[in-house]
mmCIF file of C-alpha atoms in Angstrom:
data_model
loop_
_atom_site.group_PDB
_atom_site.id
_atom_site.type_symbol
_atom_site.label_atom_id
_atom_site.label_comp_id
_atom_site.label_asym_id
_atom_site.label_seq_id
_atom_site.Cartn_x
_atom_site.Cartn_y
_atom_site.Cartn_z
ATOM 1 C CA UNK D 198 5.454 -11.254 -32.916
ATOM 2 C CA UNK D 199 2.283 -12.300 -32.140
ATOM 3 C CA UNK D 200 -0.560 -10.101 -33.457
ATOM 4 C CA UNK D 201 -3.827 -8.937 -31.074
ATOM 5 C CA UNK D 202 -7.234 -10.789 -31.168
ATOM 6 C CA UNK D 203 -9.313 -7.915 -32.354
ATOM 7 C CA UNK D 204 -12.203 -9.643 -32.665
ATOM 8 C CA UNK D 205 -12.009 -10.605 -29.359
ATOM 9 C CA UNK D 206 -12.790 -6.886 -28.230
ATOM 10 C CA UNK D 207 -16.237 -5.406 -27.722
ATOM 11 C CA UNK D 208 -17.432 -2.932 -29.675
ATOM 12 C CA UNK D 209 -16.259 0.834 -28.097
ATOM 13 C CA UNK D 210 -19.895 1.625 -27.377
ATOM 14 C CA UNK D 211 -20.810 -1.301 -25.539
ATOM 15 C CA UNK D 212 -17.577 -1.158 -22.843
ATOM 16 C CA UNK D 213 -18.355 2.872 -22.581
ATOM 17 C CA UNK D 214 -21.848 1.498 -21.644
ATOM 18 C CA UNK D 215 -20.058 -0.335 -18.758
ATOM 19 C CA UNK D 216 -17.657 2.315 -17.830
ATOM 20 C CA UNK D 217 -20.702 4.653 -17.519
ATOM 21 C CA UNK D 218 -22.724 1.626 -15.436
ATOM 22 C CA UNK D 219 -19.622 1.682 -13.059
ATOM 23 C CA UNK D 220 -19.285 5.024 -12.558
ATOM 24 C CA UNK D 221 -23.273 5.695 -12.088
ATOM 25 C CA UNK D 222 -22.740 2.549 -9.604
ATOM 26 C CA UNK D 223 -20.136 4.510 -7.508
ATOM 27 C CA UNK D 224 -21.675 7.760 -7.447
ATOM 28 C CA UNK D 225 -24.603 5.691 -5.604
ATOM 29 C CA UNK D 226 -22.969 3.960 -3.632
ATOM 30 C CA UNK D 227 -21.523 7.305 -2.082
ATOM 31 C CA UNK D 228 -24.035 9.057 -2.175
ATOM 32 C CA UNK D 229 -25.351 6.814 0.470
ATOM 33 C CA UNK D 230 -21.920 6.402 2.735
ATOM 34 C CA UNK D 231 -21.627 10.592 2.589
ATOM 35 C CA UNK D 232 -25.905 11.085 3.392
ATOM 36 C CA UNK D 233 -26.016 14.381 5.266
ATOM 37 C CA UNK D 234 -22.028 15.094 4.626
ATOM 38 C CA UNK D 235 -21.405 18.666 3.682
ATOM 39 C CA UNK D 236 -17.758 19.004 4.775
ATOM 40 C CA UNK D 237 -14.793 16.780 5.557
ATOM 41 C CA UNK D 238 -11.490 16.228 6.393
ATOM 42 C CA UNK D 239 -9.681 13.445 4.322
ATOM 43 C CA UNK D 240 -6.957 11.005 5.834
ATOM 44 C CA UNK D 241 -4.437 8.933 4.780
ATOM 45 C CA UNK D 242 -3.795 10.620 1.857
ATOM 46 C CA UNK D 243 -1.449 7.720 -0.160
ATOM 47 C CA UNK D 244 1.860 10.022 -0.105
ATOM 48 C CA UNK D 245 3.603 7.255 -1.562
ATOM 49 C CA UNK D 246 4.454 5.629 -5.531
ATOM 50 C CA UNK D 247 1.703 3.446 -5.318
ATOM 51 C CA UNK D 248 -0.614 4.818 -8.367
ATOM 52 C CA UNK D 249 -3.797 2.802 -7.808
ATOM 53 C CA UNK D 250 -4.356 4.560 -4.755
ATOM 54 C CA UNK D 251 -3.904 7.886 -6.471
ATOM 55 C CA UNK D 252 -6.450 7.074 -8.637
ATOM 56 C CA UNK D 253 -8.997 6.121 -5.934
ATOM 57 C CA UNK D 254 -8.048 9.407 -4.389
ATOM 58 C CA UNK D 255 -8.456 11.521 -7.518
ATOM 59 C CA UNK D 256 -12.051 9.476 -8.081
ATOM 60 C CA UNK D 257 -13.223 10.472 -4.539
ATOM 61 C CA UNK D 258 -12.323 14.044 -4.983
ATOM 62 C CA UNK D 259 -14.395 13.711 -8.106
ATOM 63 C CA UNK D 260 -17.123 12.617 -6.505
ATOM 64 C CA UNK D 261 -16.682 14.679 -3.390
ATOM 65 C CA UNK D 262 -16.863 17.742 -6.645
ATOM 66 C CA UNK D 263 -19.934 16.634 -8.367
ATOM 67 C CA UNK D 264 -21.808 16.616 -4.843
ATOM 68 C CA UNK D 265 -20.418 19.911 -3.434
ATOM 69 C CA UNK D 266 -18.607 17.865 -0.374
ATOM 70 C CA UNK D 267 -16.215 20.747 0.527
ATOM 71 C CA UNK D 268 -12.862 19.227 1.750
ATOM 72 C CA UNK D 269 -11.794 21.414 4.495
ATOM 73 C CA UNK D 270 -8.174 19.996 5.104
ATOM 74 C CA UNK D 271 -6.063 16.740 3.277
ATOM 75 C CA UNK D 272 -3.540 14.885 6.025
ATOM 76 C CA UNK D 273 -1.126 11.852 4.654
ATOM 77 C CA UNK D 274 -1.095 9.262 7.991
ATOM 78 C CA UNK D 275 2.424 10.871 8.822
ATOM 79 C CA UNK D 276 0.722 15.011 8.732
ATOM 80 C CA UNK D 277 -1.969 14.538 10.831
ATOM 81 C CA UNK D 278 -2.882 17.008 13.082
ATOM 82 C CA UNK D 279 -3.869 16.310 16.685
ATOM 83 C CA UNK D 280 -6.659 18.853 16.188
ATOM 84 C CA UNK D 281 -8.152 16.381 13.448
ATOM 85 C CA UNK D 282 -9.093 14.599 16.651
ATOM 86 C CA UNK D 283 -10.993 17.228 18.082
ATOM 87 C CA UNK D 284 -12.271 17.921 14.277
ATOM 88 C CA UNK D 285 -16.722 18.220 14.663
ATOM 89 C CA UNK D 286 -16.497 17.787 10.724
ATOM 90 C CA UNK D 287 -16.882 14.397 9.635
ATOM 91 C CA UNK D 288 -13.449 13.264 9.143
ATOM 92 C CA UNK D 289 -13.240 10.469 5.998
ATOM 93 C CA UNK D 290 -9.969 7.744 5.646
ATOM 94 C CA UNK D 291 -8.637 7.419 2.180
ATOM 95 C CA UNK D 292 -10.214 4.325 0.582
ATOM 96 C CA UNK D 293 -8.234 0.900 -0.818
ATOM 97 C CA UNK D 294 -5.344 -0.368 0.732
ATOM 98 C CA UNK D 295 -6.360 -3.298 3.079
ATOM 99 C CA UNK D 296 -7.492 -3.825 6.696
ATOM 100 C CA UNK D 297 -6.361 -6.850 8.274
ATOM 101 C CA UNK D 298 -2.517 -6.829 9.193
ATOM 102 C CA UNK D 299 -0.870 -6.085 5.247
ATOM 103 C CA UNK D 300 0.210 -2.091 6.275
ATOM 104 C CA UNK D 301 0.336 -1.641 9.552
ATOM 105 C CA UNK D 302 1.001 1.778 9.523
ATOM 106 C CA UNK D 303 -1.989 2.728 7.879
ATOM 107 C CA UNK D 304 -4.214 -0.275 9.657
ATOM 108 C CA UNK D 305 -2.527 1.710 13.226
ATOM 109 C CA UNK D 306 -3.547 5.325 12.038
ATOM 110 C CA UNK D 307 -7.232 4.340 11.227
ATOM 111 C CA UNK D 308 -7.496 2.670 14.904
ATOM 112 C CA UNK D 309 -5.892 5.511 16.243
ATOM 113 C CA UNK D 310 -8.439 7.413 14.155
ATOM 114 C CA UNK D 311 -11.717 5.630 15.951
ATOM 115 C CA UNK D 312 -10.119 5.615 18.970
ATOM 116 C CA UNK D 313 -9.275 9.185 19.455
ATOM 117 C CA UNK D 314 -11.935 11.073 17.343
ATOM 118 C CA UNK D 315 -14.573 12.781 19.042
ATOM 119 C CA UNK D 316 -17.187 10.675 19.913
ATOM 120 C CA UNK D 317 -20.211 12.560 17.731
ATOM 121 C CA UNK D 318 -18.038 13.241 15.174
ATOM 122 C CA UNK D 319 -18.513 10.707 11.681
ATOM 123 C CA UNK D 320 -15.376 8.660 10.717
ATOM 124 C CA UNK D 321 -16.188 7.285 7.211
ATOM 125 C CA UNK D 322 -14.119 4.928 5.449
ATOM 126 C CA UNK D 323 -13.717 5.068 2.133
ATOM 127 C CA UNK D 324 -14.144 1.823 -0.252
ATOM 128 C CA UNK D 325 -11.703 -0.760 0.549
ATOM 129 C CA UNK D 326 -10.969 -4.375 1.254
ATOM 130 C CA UNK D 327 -10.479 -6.286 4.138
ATOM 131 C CA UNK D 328 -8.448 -9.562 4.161
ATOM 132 C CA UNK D 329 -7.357 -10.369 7.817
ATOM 133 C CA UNK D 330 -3.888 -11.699 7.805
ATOM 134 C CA UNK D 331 -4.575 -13.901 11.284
ATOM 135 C CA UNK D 332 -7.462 -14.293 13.540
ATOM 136 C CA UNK D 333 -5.009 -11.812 15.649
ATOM 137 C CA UNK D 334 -5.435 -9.039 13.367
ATOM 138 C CA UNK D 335 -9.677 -9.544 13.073
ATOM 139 C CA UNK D 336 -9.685 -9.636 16.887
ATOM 140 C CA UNK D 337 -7.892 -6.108 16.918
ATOM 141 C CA UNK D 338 -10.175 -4.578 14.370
ATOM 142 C CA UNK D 339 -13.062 -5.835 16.027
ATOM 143 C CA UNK D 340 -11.716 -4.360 19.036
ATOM 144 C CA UNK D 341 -9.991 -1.101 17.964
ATOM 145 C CA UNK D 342 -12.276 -0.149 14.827
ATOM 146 C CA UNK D 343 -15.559 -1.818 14.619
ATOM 147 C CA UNK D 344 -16.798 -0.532 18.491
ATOM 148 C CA UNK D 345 -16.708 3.144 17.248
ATOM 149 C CA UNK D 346 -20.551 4.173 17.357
ATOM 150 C CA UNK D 347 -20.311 6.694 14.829
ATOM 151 C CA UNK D 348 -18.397 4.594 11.897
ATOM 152 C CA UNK D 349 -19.859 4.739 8.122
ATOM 153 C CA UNK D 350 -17.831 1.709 6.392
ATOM 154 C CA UNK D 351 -17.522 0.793 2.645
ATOM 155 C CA UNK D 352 -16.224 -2.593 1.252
ATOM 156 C CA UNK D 353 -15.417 -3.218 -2.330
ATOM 157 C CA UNK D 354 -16.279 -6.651 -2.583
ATOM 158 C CA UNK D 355 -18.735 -9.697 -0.578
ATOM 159 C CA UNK D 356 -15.540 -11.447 0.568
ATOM 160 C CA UNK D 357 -15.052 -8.247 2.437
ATOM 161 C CA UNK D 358 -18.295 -7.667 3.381
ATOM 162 C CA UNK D 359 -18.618 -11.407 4.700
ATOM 163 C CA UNK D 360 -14.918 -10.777 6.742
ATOM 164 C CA UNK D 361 -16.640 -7.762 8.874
ATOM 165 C CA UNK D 362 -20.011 -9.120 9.198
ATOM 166 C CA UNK D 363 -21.319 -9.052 12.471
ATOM 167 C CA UNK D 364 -18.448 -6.408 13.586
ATOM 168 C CA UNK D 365 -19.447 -3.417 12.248
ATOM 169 C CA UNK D 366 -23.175 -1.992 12.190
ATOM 170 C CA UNK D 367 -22.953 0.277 9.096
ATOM 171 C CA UNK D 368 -21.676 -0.870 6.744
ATOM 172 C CA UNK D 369 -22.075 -1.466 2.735
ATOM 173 C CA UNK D 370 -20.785 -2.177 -0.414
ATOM 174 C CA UNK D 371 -19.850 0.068 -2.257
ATOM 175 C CA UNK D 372 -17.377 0.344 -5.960
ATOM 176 C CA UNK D 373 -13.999 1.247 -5.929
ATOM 177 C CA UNK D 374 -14.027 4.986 -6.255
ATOM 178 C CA UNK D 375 -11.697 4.729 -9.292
ATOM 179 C CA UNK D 376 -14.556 4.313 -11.254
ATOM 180 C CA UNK D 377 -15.853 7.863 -10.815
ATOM 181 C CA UNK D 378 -13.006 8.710 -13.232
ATOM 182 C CA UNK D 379 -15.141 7.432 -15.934
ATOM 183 C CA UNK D 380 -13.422 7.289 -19.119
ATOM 184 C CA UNK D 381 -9.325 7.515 -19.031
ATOM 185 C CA UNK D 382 -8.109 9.209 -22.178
ATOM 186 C CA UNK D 383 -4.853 8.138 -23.314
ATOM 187 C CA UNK D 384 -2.525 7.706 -26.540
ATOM 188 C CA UNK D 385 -3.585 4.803 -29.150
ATOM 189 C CA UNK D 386 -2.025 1.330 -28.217
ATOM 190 C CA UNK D 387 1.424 0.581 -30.195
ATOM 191 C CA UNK D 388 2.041 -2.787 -29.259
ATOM 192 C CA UNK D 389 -0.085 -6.277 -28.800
ATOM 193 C CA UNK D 390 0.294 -6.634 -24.823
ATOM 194 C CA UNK D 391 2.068 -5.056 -21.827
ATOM 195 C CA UNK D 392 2.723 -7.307 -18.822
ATOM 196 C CA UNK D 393 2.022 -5.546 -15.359
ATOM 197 C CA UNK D 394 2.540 -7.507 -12.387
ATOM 198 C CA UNK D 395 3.352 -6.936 -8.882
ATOM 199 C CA UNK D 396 6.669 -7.465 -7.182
ATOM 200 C CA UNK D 397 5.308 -6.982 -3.407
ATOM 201 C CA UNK D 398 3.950 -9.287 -1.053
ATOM 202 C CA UNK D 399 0.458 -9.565 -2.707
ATOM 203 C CA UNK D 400 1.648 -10.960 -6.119
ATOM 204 C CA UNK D 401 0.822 -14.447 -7.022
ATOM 205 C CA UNK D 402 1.452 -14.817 -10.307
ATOM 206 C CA UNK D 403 4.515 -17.576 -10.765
ATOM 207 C CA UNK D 404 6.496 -17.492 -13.797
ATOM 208 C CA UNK D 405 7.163 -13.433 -13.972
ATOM 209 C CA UNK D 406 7.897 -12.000 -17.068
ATOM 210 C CA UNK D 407 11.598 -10.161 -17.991
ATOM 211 C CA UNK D 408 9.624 -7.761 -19.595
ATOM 212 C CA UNK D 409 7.232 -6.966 -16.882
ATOM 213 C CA UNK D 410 7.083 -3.623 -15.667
ATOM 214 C CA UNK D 411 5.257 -2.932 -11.994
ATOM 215 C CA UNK D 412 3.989 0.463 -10.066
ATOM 216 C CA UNK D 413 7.042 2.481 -9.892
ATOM 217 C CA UNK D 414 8.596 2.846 -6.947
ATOM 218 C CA UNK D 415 10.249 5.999 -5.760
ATOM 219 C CA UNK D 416 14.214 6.285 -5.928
ATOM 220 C CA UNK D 417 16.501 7.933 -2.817
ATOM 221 C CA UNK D 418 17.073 10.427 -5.702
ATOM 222 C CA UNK D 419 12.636 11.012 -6.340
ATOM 223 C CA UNK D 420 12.585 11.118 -2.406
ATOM 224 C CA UNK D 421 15.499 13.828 -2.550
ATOM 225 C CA UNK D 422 13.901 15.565 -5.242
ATOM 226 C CA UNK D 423 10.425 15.737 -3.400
ATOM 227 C CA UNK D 424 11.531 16.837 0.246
ATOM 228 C CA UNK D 425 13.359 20.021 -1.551
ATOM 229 C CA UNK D 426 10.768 20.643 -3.806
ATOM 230 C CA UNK D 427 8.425 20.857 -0.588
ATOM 231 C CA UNK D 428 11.064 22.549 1.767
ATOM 232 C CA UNK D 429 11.783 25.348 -0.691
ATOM 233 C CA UNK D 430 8.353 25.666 -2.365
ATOM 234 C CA UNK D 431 5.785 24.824 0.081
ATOM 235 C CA UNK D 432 7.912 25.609 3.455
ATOM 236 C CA UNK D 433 7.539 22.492 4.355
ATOM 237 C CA UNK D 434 10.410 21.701 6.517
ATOM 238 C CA UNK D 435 9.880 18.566 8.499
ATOM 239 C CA UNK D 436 8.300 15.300 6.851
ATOM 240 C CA UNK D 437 4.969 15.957 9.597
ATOM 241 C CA UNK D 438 4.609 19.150 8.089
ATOM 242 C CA UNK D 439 1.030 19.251 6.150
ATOM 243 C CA UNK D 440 0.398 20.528 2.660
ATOM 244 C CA UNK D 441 -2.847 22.200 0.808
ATOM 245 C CA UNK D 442 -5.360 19.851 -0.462
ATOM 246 C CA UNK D 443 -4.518 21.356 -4.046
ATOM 247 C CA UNK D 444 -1.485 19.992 -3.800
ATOM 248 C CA UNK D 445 -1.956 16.523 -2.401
ATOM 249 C CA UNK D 446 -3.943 15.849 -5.229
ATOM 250 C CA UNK D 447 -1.761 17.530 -8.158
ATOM 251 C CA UNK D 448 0.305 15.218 -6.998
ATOM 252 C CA UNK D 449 -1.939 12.058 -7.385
ATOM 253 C CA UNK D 450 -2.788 13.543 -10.840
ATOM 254 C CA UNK D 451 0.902 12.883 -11.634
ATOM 255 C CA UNK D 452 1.360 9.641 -10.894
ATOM 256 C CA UNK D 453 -1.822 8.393 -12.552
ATOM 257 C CA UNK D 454 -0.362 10.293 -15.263
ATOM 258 C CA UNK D 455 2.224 7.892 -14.856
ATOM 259 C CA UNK D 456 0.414 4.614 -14.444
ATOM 260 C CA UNK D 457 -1.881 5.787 -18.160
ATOM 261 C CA UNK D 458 1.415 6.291 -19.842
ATOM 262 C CA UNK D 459 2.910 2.474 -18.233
ATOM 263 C CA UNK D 460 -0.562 1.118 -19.544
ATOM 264 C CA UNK D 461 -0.814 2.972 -23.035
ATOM 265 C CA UNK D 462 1.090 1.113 -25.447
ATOM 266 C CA UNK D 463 -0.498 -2.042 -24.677
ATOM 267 C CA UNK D 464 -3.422 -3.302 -26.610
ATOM 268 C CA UNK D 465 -3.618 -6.067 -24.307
ATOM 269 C CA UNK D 466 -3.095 -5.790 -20.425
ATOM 270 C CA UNK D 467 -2.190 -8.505 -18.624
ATOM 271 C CA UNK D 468 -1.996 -7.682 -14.898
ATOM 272 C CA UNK D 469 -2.345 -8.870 -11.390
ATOM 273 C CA UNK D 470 -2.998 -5.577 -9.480
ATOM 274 C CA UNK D 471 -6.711 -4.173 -9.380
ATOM 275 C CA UNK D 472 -6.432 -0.946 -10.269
ATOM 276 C CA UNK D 473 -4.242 -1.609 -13.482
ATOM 277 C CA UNK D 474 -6.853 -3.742 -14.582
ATOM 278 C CA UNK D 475 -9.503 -1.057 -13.517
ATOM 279 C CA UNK D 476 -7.896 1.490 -15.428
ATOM 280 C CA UNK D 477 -6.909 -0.306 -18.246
ATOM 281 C CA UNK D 478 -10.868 -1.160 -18.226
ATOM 282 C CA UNK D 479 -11.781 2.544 -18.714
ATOM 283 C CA UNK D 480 -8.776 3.163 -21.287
ATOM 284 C CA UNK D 481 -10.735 1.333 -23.300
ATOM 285 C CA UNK D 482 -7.994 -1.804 -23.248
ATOM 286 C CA UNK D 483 -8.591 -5.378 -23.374
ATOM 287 C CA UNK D 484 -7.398 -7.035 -20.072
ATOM 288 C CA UNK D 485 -6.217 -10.349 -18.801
ATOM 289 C CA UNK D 486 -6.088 -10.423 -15.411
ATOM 290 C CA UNK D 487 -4.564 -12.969 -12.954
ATOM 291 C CA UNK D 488 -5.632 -12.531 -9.370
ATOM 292 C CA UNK D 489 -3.376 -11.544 -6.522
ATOM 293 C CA UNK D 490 -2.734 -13.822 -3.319
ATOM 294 C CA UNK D 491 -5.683 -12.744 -1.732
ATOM 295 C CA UNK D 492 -8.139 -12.870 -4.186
ATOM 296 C CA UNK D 493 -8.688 -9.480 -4.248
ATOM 297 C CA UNK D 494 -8.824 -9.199 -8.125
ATOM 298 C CA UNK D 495 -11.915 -12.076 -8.663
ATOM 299 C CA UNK D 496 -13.804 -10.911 -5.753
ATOM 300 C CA UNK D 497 -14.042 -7.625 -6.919
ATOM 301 C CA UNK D 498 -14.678 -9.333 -10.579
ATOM 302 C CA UNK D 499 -17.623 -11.059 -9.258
ATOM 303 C CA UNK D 500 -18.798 -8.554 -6.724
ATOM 304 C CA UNK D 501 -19.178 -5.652 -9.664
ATOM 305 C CA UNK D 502 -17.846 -6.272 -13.282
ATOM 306 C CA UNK D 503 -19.433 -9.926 -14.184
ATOM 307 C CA UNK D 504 -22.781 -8.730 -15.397
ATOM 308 C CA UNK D 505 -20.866 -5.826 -17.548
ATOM 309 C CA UNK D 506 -20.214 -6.363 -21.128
ATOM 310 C CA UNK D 507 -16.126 -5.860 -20.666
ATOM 311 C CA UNK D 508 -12.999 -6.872 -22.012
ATOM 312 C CA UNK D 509 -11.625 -9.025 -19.321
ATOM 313 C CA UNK D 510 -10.801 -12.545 -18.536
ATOM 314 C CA UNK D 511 -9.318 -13.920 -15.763
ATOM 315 C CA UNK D 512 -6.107 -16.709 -16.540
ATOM 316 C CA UNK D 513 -4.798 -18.744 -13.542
ATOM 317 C CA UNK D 514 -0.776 -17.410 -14.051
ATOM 318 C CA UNK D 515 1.508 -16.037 -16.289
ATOM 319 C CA UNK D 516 1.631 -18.440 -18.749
ATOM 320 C CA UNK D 517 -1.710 -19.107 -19.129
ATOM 321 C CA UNK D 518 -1.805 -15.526 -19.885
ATOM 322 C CA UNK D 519 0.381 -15.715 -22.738
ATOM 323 C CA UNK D 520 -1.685 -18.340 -24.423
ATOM 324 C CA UNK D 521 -4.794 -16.219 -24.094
ATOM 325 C CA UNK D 522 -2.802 -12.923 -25.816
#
C-alpha cells in the first residue's frame, strides 16, 4: 500500500483561509445577481442522483438564508406550474448543469422559461457553465435565451463568460454556489486515496480505475421507493405533482450526505467531476483532479481557485494520477 504525502498538505488554517475566501467570494457575487430581490421562485430543482447539483442547491438556499431572500415556491423542470409564468416575483433557474446542447431537457425548460415569463418579471440564472455543443445550439440560445430583456445571468468561469459574450447584456461571473457551504464536516480519512470519476458523457479520463466509484445513480427499486414515499406521504400522485420547498431540499441534504460519506475515507481525492473536487476542497481533503471533456474542471481552476493556497493539482489522466498519490 502506498502511504499519503502528508507533507504535501497545507497547513488546516491556511486551506480554511481559502474555504472562507471562496465562500466570502460567492456571497458577493450574489449579492450582486439578487440586487433588489426580496422573493423568488426557484426552478429546476435537480430531482435527480446527481449530488453536485444538490450541493449547489443547498449553497443557494444558504445564501438565499443569510440575505432574507424568501423562496415563495420550489418547481423540479417536470412540476412546474403554468402560473410560474404569470409569476410578478422574480423567478430564479437552479444553477450548474450546462447550457449549450448536453441536457436538453433542462436547456428546453429554461428557453421555455424566457420565452413565456412575463415580460417585467426577473428570470435569474443561477451560476453555471456554458459549453455549446455546435454552433446550432449557440444560435438557439442566442435566439431563445439571450433576447429576454429582463435576464440576470451568472457564469462560473471566463471560458463561459467568453462563450456568451456579446449575447447576453447582464451578465457576470460569479462562484459556484457550493462554496457558500463553507466548511463540510465529515468523518477522519481511513485510507490514502479514493478514485471518483465519471461514467457519463463528460468524462475524459482514459484508463478508469476497477476501484472507482462515481455519483450514484438511482435504481428502478430507489425510483419505486421514492414515488410511494411521495404518493402516500406527500399526496403526490402524478410525477407533475409539486412538493414544499422543505422538502425539495431535505432531499438534496441527503444526497450530499451521500456524496461526504463516498468522499470521506479518502485522504487523497482523485476526481474528474467539479463538485467532488469542490467538496472534497472544503472537507479539508487533498485533491487531484483531472479535467472533464470540456474543460470545465481547469477553467473553473483558473477562473477562482489558482490564487488560493489549496490542496489541488491538476494530472492529465488516470495514471498520471496514480503517480502523483
Amino acid at each position: 500500500m502506498t502511504l499519503p504525502i502528508e507533507n504535501d498538505l497545507p497547513r488546516a488554517s491556511q486551506s480554511d483561509d481559502a474555504i472562507t475566501e471562496l465562500q466570502r467570494r460567492s456571497f458577493h457575487a450574489l449579492s450582486r445577481l439578487h440586487h433588489g430581490v426580496h422573493r423568488l421562485v426557484l426552478t429546476d430543482f435537480p430531482d435527480y442522483a446527481n449530488i453536485g447539483d444538490s450541493a449547489i442547491a443547498l449553497g443557494q438556499r444558504e445564501y438565499w438564508r443569510q440575505s432574507g431572500i424568501v423562496v415563495e415556491a420550489t418547481y423540479s423542470w417536470r412540476t412546474i406550474a403554468p402560473r410560474v409564468y404569470e409569476s410578478s416575483v422574480p423567478v430564479a433557474i437552479q444553477g450548474g448543469g450546462n447550457f449549450g446542447g448536453l441536457y436538453p431537457q433542462h436547456g428546453e425548460h429554461r428557453y421555455r422559461l424566457a420565452e413565456r415569463l412575463r415580460s417585467d418579471t426577473e428570470l435569474i440564472q443561477e451560476p453555471q457553465s456554458v459549453h455549446f455543443a455546435t454552433d446550432a445550439d449557440r444560435a438557439e440560445f442566442a435566439e431563445r435565451m439571450a433576447t429576454r430583456r429582463r435576464l440576470r445571468m451568472a457564469v462560473r468561469d471566463h471560458a463561459s463568460l467568453e462563450a456568451v459574450g456579446g449575447l447576453v447584456e447582464d451578465v457576470m461571473l460569479a462562484p459556484d454556489s457550493v462554496h457558500m457551504l463553507g466548511r463540510i464536516e465529515s468523518v477522519p480519512p481511513s485510507v490514502p486515496v479514493v478514485h471518483l470519476l465519471r461514467r457519463d458523457a463528460e468524462s475524459a479520463a482514459p484508463g478508469h480505475r476497477a476501484d472507482a466509484v462515481d455519483w450514484p445513480d438511482m435504481t428502478f427499486a430507489d425510483r419505486l421507493r421514492t414515488r410511494v414515499s411521495r404518493t402516500v406521504f406527500e399526496g403526490a400522485v402524478t410525477r407533475t405533482m409539486n412538493r414544499s420547498t422543505e422538502r425539495w431540499f431535505a432531499d438534496a441534504s441527503q444526497r450530499l450526505a451521500t456524496g461526504v460519506a463516498l468522499l470521506a475515507p479518502g485522504e487523497t481525492i482523485v476526481t474528474d467531476r467539479l463538485h467532488a473536487m469542490l467538496i472534497a476542497l472544503q472537507m479539508g481533503r487533498r485533491v487531484i483532479a483531472i479535467d472533464n471533456a470540456n474543460g470545465k474542471l481547469t477553467s473553473y481552476a483558473a477562473t477562482w481557485l489558482d490564487d488560493l493556497d489549496l490542496p489541488l493539482a491538476f494530472a492529465a489522466d488516470v495514471a498520471a494520477a496514480a503517480e502523483m498519490v
